[in-house]
Amino acid sequence: MRNEDVSAMSKNLAIAPRLRFPDFRETEGWTTKRLKDTCEVNPANPGIPEVFAYIDLESVEAGELKNRKVLSRNEAPSRAQRLLRYGDVIFQIVRPYQRNNLHFKIDDGIQYVASTGYAQLRANESEDFLFQSIQTDDFVDRVIVKCTGSSYPAINSSDLAEIPVPIPSSAEQQKIADCLSSIDELISAEALKLDALKVHKKGLMQRLFPAEGETIPRLRFPEFRDAGEWKKKKISDVLMEAVRPLEMEDDEEYSLVLVKRRYEGIVSRGKLQGKSIKVKSQFFLQKDDFLISKRQIVHCACGLVPDEFDGAIVSNEYSVLRAKNGFCIKFFKYFCQQPVVGRSFLECSIGIVIEKMLFKLNDWLKREFLFPSLDEQVRIANHFSSIEELIAAQDQMVNALKTHKHGLMQQLFPVMDEMQT
């Protein structure tokens, strides 16, 4: 424990957060306690059950249980040791900076066991307050200082138990917990709406494009229901490879862009002066160019260049494609998200190590796929664009709520380094 931590605890300093609810502004300050004095750390249990749901380090993300594995005792890994009780908190002790911690509130008739990659905390007072307090920047920073290891920094449970935490009265604990829990509930509700929009988009992708072996999609806009079958064309019939050699000026600034994985769009690596750009950059881009990674094709790293990156530059690690007359490049953005197209990327790649397979563009340009008329292409593209706008707006709302909560937590919890004697 750091000297200032010991000193603060030995003096039992009264401290206060920057922001307090009105009914506590005139009350006594908070005190500091070791974590193990506020909760039971890794409580003893009678042993793991015969069958249970297992929570490992990949199961929890941002405070939510994303997946679980139902296992029998005989097939359980040796790390399956934390038998959970409703209300327990599990704290990620391996790479704690990820904050993939969980307040366990599941009552579905199944017993749950967590990995020893978590410390199991059972609160003496408010379990909701305990969960919020171990999520603060101040607490996590103190944990990280105690971590060992570089690739997988970790803290052992006994060292975690000694970390000091500021504690208010029981009444103030509950007030803070109720406030932050209500924000968590709102975040969860808005996140569910976001997930629903993504599921809706995925469902439409399966219905607005023909299924494998079919030539007409199962769902069509009214004006195209009598338009007949989609026509088979080679990719080279609708797209051409761009050839626009790069002639950079040393003193000019350029945006260098790359493609995120899994159709997540184009991002910038920042503004760079021409003379400082060391990568082999080969093309000036135009808006609506389509980029396909030559090296990360297994991750479907492809995307459409948005308006704001018109005039940016791209590494020669990407193929740059442009639409021919009579073809909607925005439609192609969604067309490429079909599984059959993703497989074709792999089928037109060579290499032994899958992560480094080289995409053979010329082979892929010869592939044949089904395409509708230009009018139907535009209609489909516009519809998906409107859904993506809704998804982006909902995502922004969720992130704004998370930012609001994070800022509020910095005000509602004292920072121990700011304590004054």
Coordinates of C-alpha atoms in Angstrom, one line a residue:
M1 CA 0.0 0.0 0.0
R2 CA 1.3 3.5 -0.8
N3 CA 2.4 5.7 2.2
E4 CA -0.2 8.3 1.6
D5 CA -2.9 5.6 1.6
V6 CA -1.7 4.2 4.9
S7 CA -1.5 7.8 6.3
A8 CA -5.0 8.6 5.2
M9 CA -6.4 5.5 6.7
S10 CA -4.5 5.8 10.0
K11 CA -5.8 9.3 10.5
N12 CA -9.3 8.2 9.4
L13 CA -9.5 11.5 7.4
A14 CA -13.0 12.9 6.7
I15 CA -13.2 13.7 3.0
A16 CA -16.0 14.7 0.7
P17 CA -16.7 14.5 -3.0
R18 CA -17.0 17.6 -5.2
L19 CA -20.8 17.0 -5.6
R20 CA -23.2 15.9 -2.8
F21 CA -26.9 15.5 -2.7
P22 CA -28.5 18.4 -0.7
D23 CA -29.5 16.3 2.3
F24 CA -25.9 15.3 2.9
R25 CA -24.1 18.6 2.3
E26 CA -24.1 19.4 6.0
T27 CA -23.3 15.9 7.3
E28 CA -20.0 14.4 8.2
G29 CA -17.4 13.6 5.5
W30 CA -16.5 10.2 4.1
T31 CA -13.9 7.9 5.7
T32 CA -11.4 5.5 4.1
K33 CA -11.4 1.8 4.6
R34 CA -9.7 -1.1 3.0
L35 CA -11.8 -2.9 0.4
K36 CA -11.8 -6.0 2.6
D37 CA -13.4 -4.0 5.4
T38 CA -16.3 -3.0 3.2
C39 CA -17.0 -6.5 1.7
E40 CA -16.1 -10.1 1.9
V41 CA -13.4 -10.9 -0.7
N42 CA -13.7 -14.4 -2.3
P43 CA -16.1 -15.8 0.3
A44 CA -15.8 -19.5 1.1
N45 CA -18.2 -21.9 -0.7
P46 CA -19.1 -25.5 -0.2
G47 CA -17.9 -26.4 -3.7
I48 CA -19.1 -26.0 -7.2
P49 CA -22.4 -27.6 -8.2
E50 CA -22.8 -30.6 -10.4
V51 CA -24.1 -28.4 -13.3
F52 CA -23.7 -24.6 -13.5
A53 CA -23.4 -21.6 -15.8
Y54 CA -19.7 -20.6 -16.1
I55 CA -18.6 -17.0 -16.4
D56 CA -15.1 -16.6 -17.8
L57 CA -13.1 -13.4 -18.7
E58 CA -14.8 -13.3 -22.1
S59 CA -18.3 -13.4 -20.7
V60 CA -18.6 -9.9 -19.4
E61 CA -18.4 -6.7 -21.3
A62 CA -19.0 -3.2 -19.9
G63 CA -21.0 -4.5 -16.9
E64 CA -23.2 -6.9 -18.9
L65 CA -23.2 -10.7 -19.1
K66 CA -22.9 -11.3 -22.8
N67 CA -22.6 -15.0 -22.8
R68 CA -22.3 -18.0 -20.5
K69 CA -21.4 -21.7 -20.8
V70 CA -23.4 -24.4 -19.0
L71 CA -20.9 -27.0 -17.8
S72 CA -20.9 -30.1 -15.7
R73 CA -18.4 -30.3 -12.8
N74 CA -16.4 -33.0 -14.6
E75 CA -15.7 -30.8 -17.6
A76 CA -15.2 -27.5 -15.7
P77 CA -11.8 -25.8 -16.0
S78 CA -9.8 -25.5 -12.8
R79 CA -10.5 -21.7 -12.7
A80 CA -14.2 -22.3 -12.1
Q81 CA -14.2 -21.7 -8.4
R82 CA -16.3 -18.6 -7.5
L83 CA -19.8 -19.8 -6.7
L84 CA -22.0 -16.7 -7.0
R85 CA -24.8 -15.5 -4.9
Y86 CA -27.4 -12.9 -6.0
G87 CA -26.0 -9.4 -5.4
D88 CA -22.3 -10.4 -5.5
V89 CA -19.9 -8.2 -7.5
I90 CA -17.1 -9.8 -9.5
F91 CA -14.1 -7.6 -10.3
Q92 CA -11.8 -8.4 -13.2
I93 CA -8.3 -8.9 -11.7
V94 CA -6.7 -9.7 -15.1
R95 CA -6.4 -6.5 -17.2
P96 CA -8.5 -4.6 -14.8
Y97 CA -8.3 -1.5 -17.0
Q98 CA -10.9 -3.1 -19.2
R99 CA -13.5 -2.7 -16.4
N100 CA -15.5 -5.8 -17.5
N101 CA -16.9 -6.2 -14.0
L102 CA -20.4 -7.5 -13.2
H103 CA -23.0 -6.9 -10.5
F104 CA -24.6 -10.4 -10.4
K105 CA -28.3 -10.0 -10.4
I106 CA -29.6 -13.1 -12.2
D107 CA -32.2 -15.4 -10.7
D108 CA -33.1 -17.9 -13.4
G109 CA -32.9 -21.1 -11.3
I110 CA -29.4 -21.9 -12.5
Q111 CA -26.3 -21.6 -10.3
Y112 CA -23.4 -19.5 -11.6
V113 CA -19.7 -19.9 -11.1
A114 CA -17.1 -17.3 -12.1
S115 CA -13.5 -17.8 -13.0
T116 CA -10.7 -17.0 -10.6
G117 CA -9.8 -14.3 -13.2
Y118 CA -12.4 -12.3 -11.1
A119 CA -12.3 -11.4 -7.4
Q120 CA -15.7 -12.1 -5.8
L121 CA -16.9 -9.3 -3.6
R122 CA -19.9 -9.6 -1.2
A123 CA -20.9 -6.2 0.2
N124 CA -21.3 -5.5 4.0
E125 CA -23.7 -2.7 3.2
S126 CA -25.0 -1.5 -0.2
E127 CA -24.0 -3.9 -3.0
D128 CA -25.0 -1.3 -5.6
F129 CA -22.7 1.3 -4.1
L130 CA -19.9 -1.3 -4.0
F131 CA -20.3 -2.0 -7.7
Q132 CA -20.2 1.7 -8.6
S133 CA -17.3 2.5 -6.4
I134 CA -15.0 -0.2 -7.9
Q135 CA -15.7 1.3 -11.4
T136 CA -14.3 4.8 -10.6
D137 CA -11.2 6.0 -12.3
D138 CA -9.5 6.6 -8.9
F139 CA -10.1 3.0 -7.7
V140 CA -9.1 1.4 -11.0
D141 CA -5.9 3.5 -11.1
R142 CA -4.9 2.3 -7.7
V143 CA -5.5 -1.3 -8.7
I144 CA -3.4 -0.8 -11.9
V145 CA -0.5 0.5 -9.8
K146 CA -0.5 -2.8 -7.9
C147 CA -0.7 -5.0 -11.0
T148 CA 2.2 -7.2 -12.2
G149 CA 2.9 -8.4 -15.7
S150 CA 3.1 -6.6 -19.0
S151 CA 1.1 -8.6 -21.5
Y152 CA -1.6 -9.5 -19.0
P153 CA -1.3 -7.2 -16.0
A154 CA -3.1 -8.6 -13.0
I155 CA -3.5 -8.1 -9.3
N156 CA -4.0 -10.9 -6.8
S157 CA -7.0 -10.9 -4.6
S158 CA -5.1 -10.3 -1.4
D159 CA -3.5 -7.1 -2.7
L160 CA -6.9 -6.0 -4.1
A161 CA -8.4 -6.5 -0.6
E162 CA -5.9 -3.9 0.8
I163 CA -6.8 -1.1 -1.7
P164 CA -8.4 1.8 0.2
V165 CA -11.8 3.1 -0.8
P166 CA -13.7 6.2 0.4
I167 CA -17.0 5.3 2.2
P168 CA -19.9 7.6 3.2
S169 CA -22.8 6.8 5.5
S170 CA -25.2 4.0 4.6
A171 CA -27.9 6.5 3.6
E172 CA -25.5 8.4 1.3
Q173 CA -24.3 5.1 -0.2
Q174 CA -27.8 4.2 -1.1
K175 CA -28.6 7.6 -2.5
I176 CA -25.6 7.5 -4.8
A177 CA -26.3 3.9 -5.8
D178 CA -29.9 4.7 -6.7
C179 CA -28.9 7.6 -8.8
L180 CA -26.2 5.8 -10.8
S181 CA -28.3 2.6 -11.0
S182 CA -31.1 4.6 -12.6
I183 CA -28.7 5.9 -15.2
D184 CA -27.4 2.3 -15.8
E185 CA -31.0 1.2 -16.4
L186 CA -31.5 4.1 -18.9
I187 CA -28.3 3.1 -20.7
S188 CA -29.4 -0.5 -20.9
A189 CA -32.8 0.5 -22.3
E190 CA -31.2 2.6 -25.0
A191 CA -28.6 0.0 -25.7
L192 CA -31.5 -2.5 -26.2
K193 CA -33.0 -0.1 -28.8
L194 CA -29.6 0.1 -30.5
D195 CA -29.4 -3.7 -30.6
A196 CA -32.9 -4.0 -32.0
L197 CA -32.0 -1.6 -34.8
K198 CA -28.9 -3.7 -35.7
V199 CA -31.0 -6.9 -35.7
H200 CA -33.6 -5.2 -37.9
K201 CA -30.9 -4.2 -40.4
K202 CA -29.4 -7.7 -40.3
G203 CA -32.9 -9.2 -41.0
L204 CA -33.5 -6.9 -43.9
M205 CA -30.1 -7.8 -45.3
Q206 CA -31.3 -11.4 -45.5
R207 CA -34.6 -10.5 -47.2
L208 CA -33.7 -7.6 -49.6
F209 CA -31.0 -9.7 -51.3
P210 CA -31.7 -13.0 -52.9
A211 CA -30.9 -16.1 -50.9
E212 CA -28.3 -18.4 -52.3
G213 CA -29.7 -20.4 -55.2
E214 CA -32.5 -17.8 -55.8
T215 CA -32.7 -14.9 -58.2
I216 CA -35.4 -12.8 -56.5
P217 CA -35.2 -11.4 -53.0
R218 CA -37.9 -12.5 -50.6
L219 CA -38.8 -8.9 -49.8
R220 CA -39.1 -6.2 -52.4
F221 CA -40.3 -2.7 -52.4
P222 CA -43.7 -2.4 -54.0
E223 CA -42.5 -0.6 -57.2
F224 CA -40.2 -3.5 -58.0
R225 CA -42.4 -6.5 -57.2
D226 CA -43.0 -7.1 -60.9
A227 CA -39.5 -6.2 -62.1
G228 CA -38.4 -9.8 -62.6
E229 CA -35.2 -11.6 -61.7
W230 CA -32.0 -9.9 -60.8
K231 CA -29.3 -10.3 -63.5
K232 CA -26.0 -12.1 -63.2
K233 CA -23.0 -9.8 -63.9
K234 CA -19.3 -9.9 -63.3
I235 CA -17.9 -7.5 -60.7
S236 CA -15.8 -6.1 -63.6
D237 CA -19.0 -5.2 -65.4
V238 CA -20.0 -2.8 -62.6
L239 CA -16.7 -1.7 -61.0
M240 CA -13.3 -0.7 -62.2
E241 CA -10.0 -0.4 -60.4
A242 CA -8.9 3.2 -59.9
V243 CA -5.5 4.3 -61.1
R244 CA -4.6 7.7 -59.8
P245 CA -0.9 7.8 -58.8
L246 CA 0.0 9.9 -55.8
E247 CA 2.1 13.0 -56.2
M248 CA 2.4 14.4 -52.7
E249 CA 3.7 17.8 -51.9
D250 CA 6.1 17.8 -48.9
D251 CA 4.6 20.8 -47.2
E252 CA 0.9 19.9 -47.7
E253 CA -1.2 18.1 -45.1
Y254 CA -3.1 15.0 -46.0
S255 CA -5.5 12.6 -44.2
L256 CA -4.2 9.1 -44.3
V257 CA -7.1 6.6 -44.0
L258 CA -7.6 3.0 -43.3
V259 CA -10.5 0.6 -43.2
K260 CA -11.8 -0.8 -39.9
R261 CA -12.8 -4.5 -39.7
R262 CA -16.2 -6.0 -40.5
Y263 CA -17.7 -3.2 -42.6
E264 CA -17.2 -0.7 -39.8
G265 CA -16.2 2.1 -42.1
I266 CA -13.3 4.3 -43.1
V267 CA -11.3 6.1 -40.4
S268 CA -8.5 8.6 -40.5
R269 CA -5.0 8.2 -39.0
G270 CA -4.8 11.9 -38.7
K271 CA -3.5 14.9 -40.6
L272 CA 0.1 14.3 -41.7
Q273 CA 2.6 16.4 -43.7
G274 CA 3.6 14.9 -47.0
K275 CA 7.2 14.6 -46.0
S276 CA 6.4 12.8 -42.7
I277 CA 4.3 10.1 -44.4
K278 CA 6.4 6.9 -44.4
V279 CA 3.9 4.3 -45.6
K280 CA 3.7 3.5 -49.3
S281 CA 0.7 5.6 -50.1
Q282 CA -0.4 5.3 -53.7
F283 CA -3.8 6.9 -54.2
F284 CA -5.6 10.1 -53.8
L285 CA -9.2 9.1 -52.9
Q286 CA -12.5 10.5 -54.1
K287 CA -15.7 10.3 -52.1
D288 CA -17.6 7.1 -53.0
D289 CA -14.4 5.2 -53.8
F290 CA -14.6 1.6 -52.5
L291 CA -11.6 0.3 -50.6
I292 CA -10.8 -3.4 -50.1
S293 CA -7.9 -4.5 -47.9
K294 CA -5.4 -6.7 -49.6
R295 CA -4.1 -8.2 -46.4
Q296 CA -7.1 -8.3 -43.9
I297 CA -9.7 -9.8 -46.2
V298 CA -10.6 -12.4 -43.6
H299 CA -12.0 -9.6 -41.5
C300 CA -13.9 -8.2 -44.5
A301 CA -12.0 -4.9 -44.2
C302 CA -13.7 -3.0 -47.0
G303 CA -15.7 0.2 -47.1
L304 CA -17.0 3.2 -48.9
V305 CA -15.1 6.5 -48.7
P306 CA -17.4 9.2 -47.1
D307 CA -17.5 12.8 -48.3
E308 CA -15.2 14.1 -45.5
F309 CA -12.3 12.0 -46.9
D310 CA -12.5 13.2 -50.4
G311 CA -8.9 14.0 -51.3
A312 CA -7.4 11.8 -48.6
I313 CA -4.7 9.3 -49.3
V314 CA -4.5 5.5 -48.8
S315 CA -1.8 2.9 -48.5
N316 CA -1.2 0.6 -51.4
E317 CA -2.3 -2.2 -49.0
Y318 CA -5.7 -1.4 -50.4
S319 CA -7.4 -1.9 -53.7
V320 CA -9.4 1.2 -54.8
L321 CA -12.6 0.6 -56.9
R322 CA -15.0 2.9 -58.6
A323 CA -18.4 2.5 -60.0
K324 CA -19.0 2.3 -63.8
N325 CA -21.9 4.2 -65.3
G326 CA -25.3 2.7 -64.4
F327 CA -24.2 1.3 -61.1
C328 CA -24.8 2.6 -57.6
I329 CA -21.7 2.3 -55.5
K330 CA -23.6 2.9 -52.2
F331 CA -25.6 -0.3 -53.1
F332 CA -22.3 -2.1 -53.4
K333 CA -21.5 -1.2 -49.8
Y334 CA -24.4 -3.3 -48.5
F335 CA -24.0 -5.9 -51.2
C336 CA -20.6 -6.7 -49.8
Q337 CA -22.1 -7.5 -46.4
Q338 CA -23.7 -10.7 -47.7
P339 CA -22.0 -13.9 -46.5
V340 CA -21.7 -15.2 -50.0
V341 CA -19.6 -12.1 -50.9
G342 CA -17.5 -12.5 -47.8
R343 CA -16.7 -16.0 -48.8
S344 CA -15.7 -14.9 -52.2
F345 CA -13.1 -12.6 -50.8
L346 CA -11.5 -15.6 -49.1
E347 CA -11.8 -17.8 -52.1
C348 CA -9.9 -15.2 -54.2
S349 CA -7.1 -14.9 -51.7
I350 CA -3.8 -16.9 -51.3
G351 CA -1.5 -17.6 -48.4
I352 CA -1.0 -20.1 -45.6
V353 CA -1.6 -17.8 -42.6
I354 CA -5.2 -16.7 -42.8
E355 CA -4.6 -13.3 -41.2
K356 CA -2.1 -12.5 -43.9
M357 CA -3.7 -13.9 -47.0
L358 CA -3.2 -11.8 -50.1
F359 CA -6.4 -10.7 -51.9
K360 CA -6.2 -11.3 -55.7
L361 CA -8.4 -8.5 -57.1
N362 CA -8.2 -9.6 -60.7
D363 CA -9.6 -13.0 -59.8
W364 CA -12.4 -11.5 -57.8
L365 CA -13.4 -9.0 -60.6
K366 CA -14.2 -12.1 -62.7
R367 CA -16.7 -13.4 -60.1
E368 CA -20.4 -13.3 -61.1
F369 CA -23.2 -12.1 -58.7
L370 CA -26.8 -11.1 -59.0
F371 CA -27.7 -7.4 -59.3
P372 CA -31.0 -5.5 -59.7
S373 CA -31.7 -2.5 -61.9
L374 CA -30.1 0.8 -61.1
D375 CA -33.4 2.1 -59.7
E376 CA -33.7 -0.8 -57.3
Q377 CA -30.1 -0.5 -56.3
V378 CA -30.7 3.1 -55.3
R379 CA -33.9 2.3 -53.4
I380 CA -32.1 -0.5 -51.4
A381 CA -29.1 1.7 -50.7
N382 CA -31.2 4.6 -49.5
H383 CA -33.3 2.4 -47.2
F384 CA -30.2 1.0 -45.6
S385 CA -28.6 4.4 -45.3
S386 CA -31.7 5.7 -43.4
I387 CA -31.4 2.7 -41.0
E388 CA -27.7 3.4 -40.5
E389 CA -28.5 7.0 -39.6
L390 CA -30.9 5.8 -37.0
I391 CA -28.3 3.4 -35.7
A392 CA -25.7 6.1 -35.6
A393 CA -28.1 8.5 -33.7
Q394 CA -29.0 5.8 -31.2
D395 CA -25.3 4.9 -30.7
Q396 CA -24.5 8.5 -30.1
M397 CA -27.3 8.7 -27.5
V398 CA -25.9 5.6 -25.6
N399 CA -22.4 7.0 -25.7
A400 CA -23.7 10.4 -24.4
L401 CA -25.4 8.7 -21.5
K402 CA -22.2 6.7 -20.7
T403 CA -20.2 10.0 -20.8
H404 CA -22.7 11.7 -18.6
K405 CA -22.5 8.9 -16.0
H406 CA -18.7 8.8 -16.1
G407 CA -18.5 12.5 -15.5
L408 CA -21.1 12.3 -12.7
M409 CA -19.1 9.5 -11.0
Q410 CA -16.0 11.7 -10.9
Q411 CA -18.1 14.3 -9.0
L412 CA -20.0 11.9 -6.7
F413 CA -16.9 10.0 -5.5
P414 CA -13.9 11.6 -3.8
V415 CA -10.5 11.3 -5.4
M416 CA -8.2 10.2 -2.6
D417 CA -5.1 12.1 -3.9
E418 CA -7.2 15.3 -3.5
M419 CA -7.7 14.6 0.3
Q420 CA -6.6 17.4 2.5
T421 CA -5.5 17.0 6.1

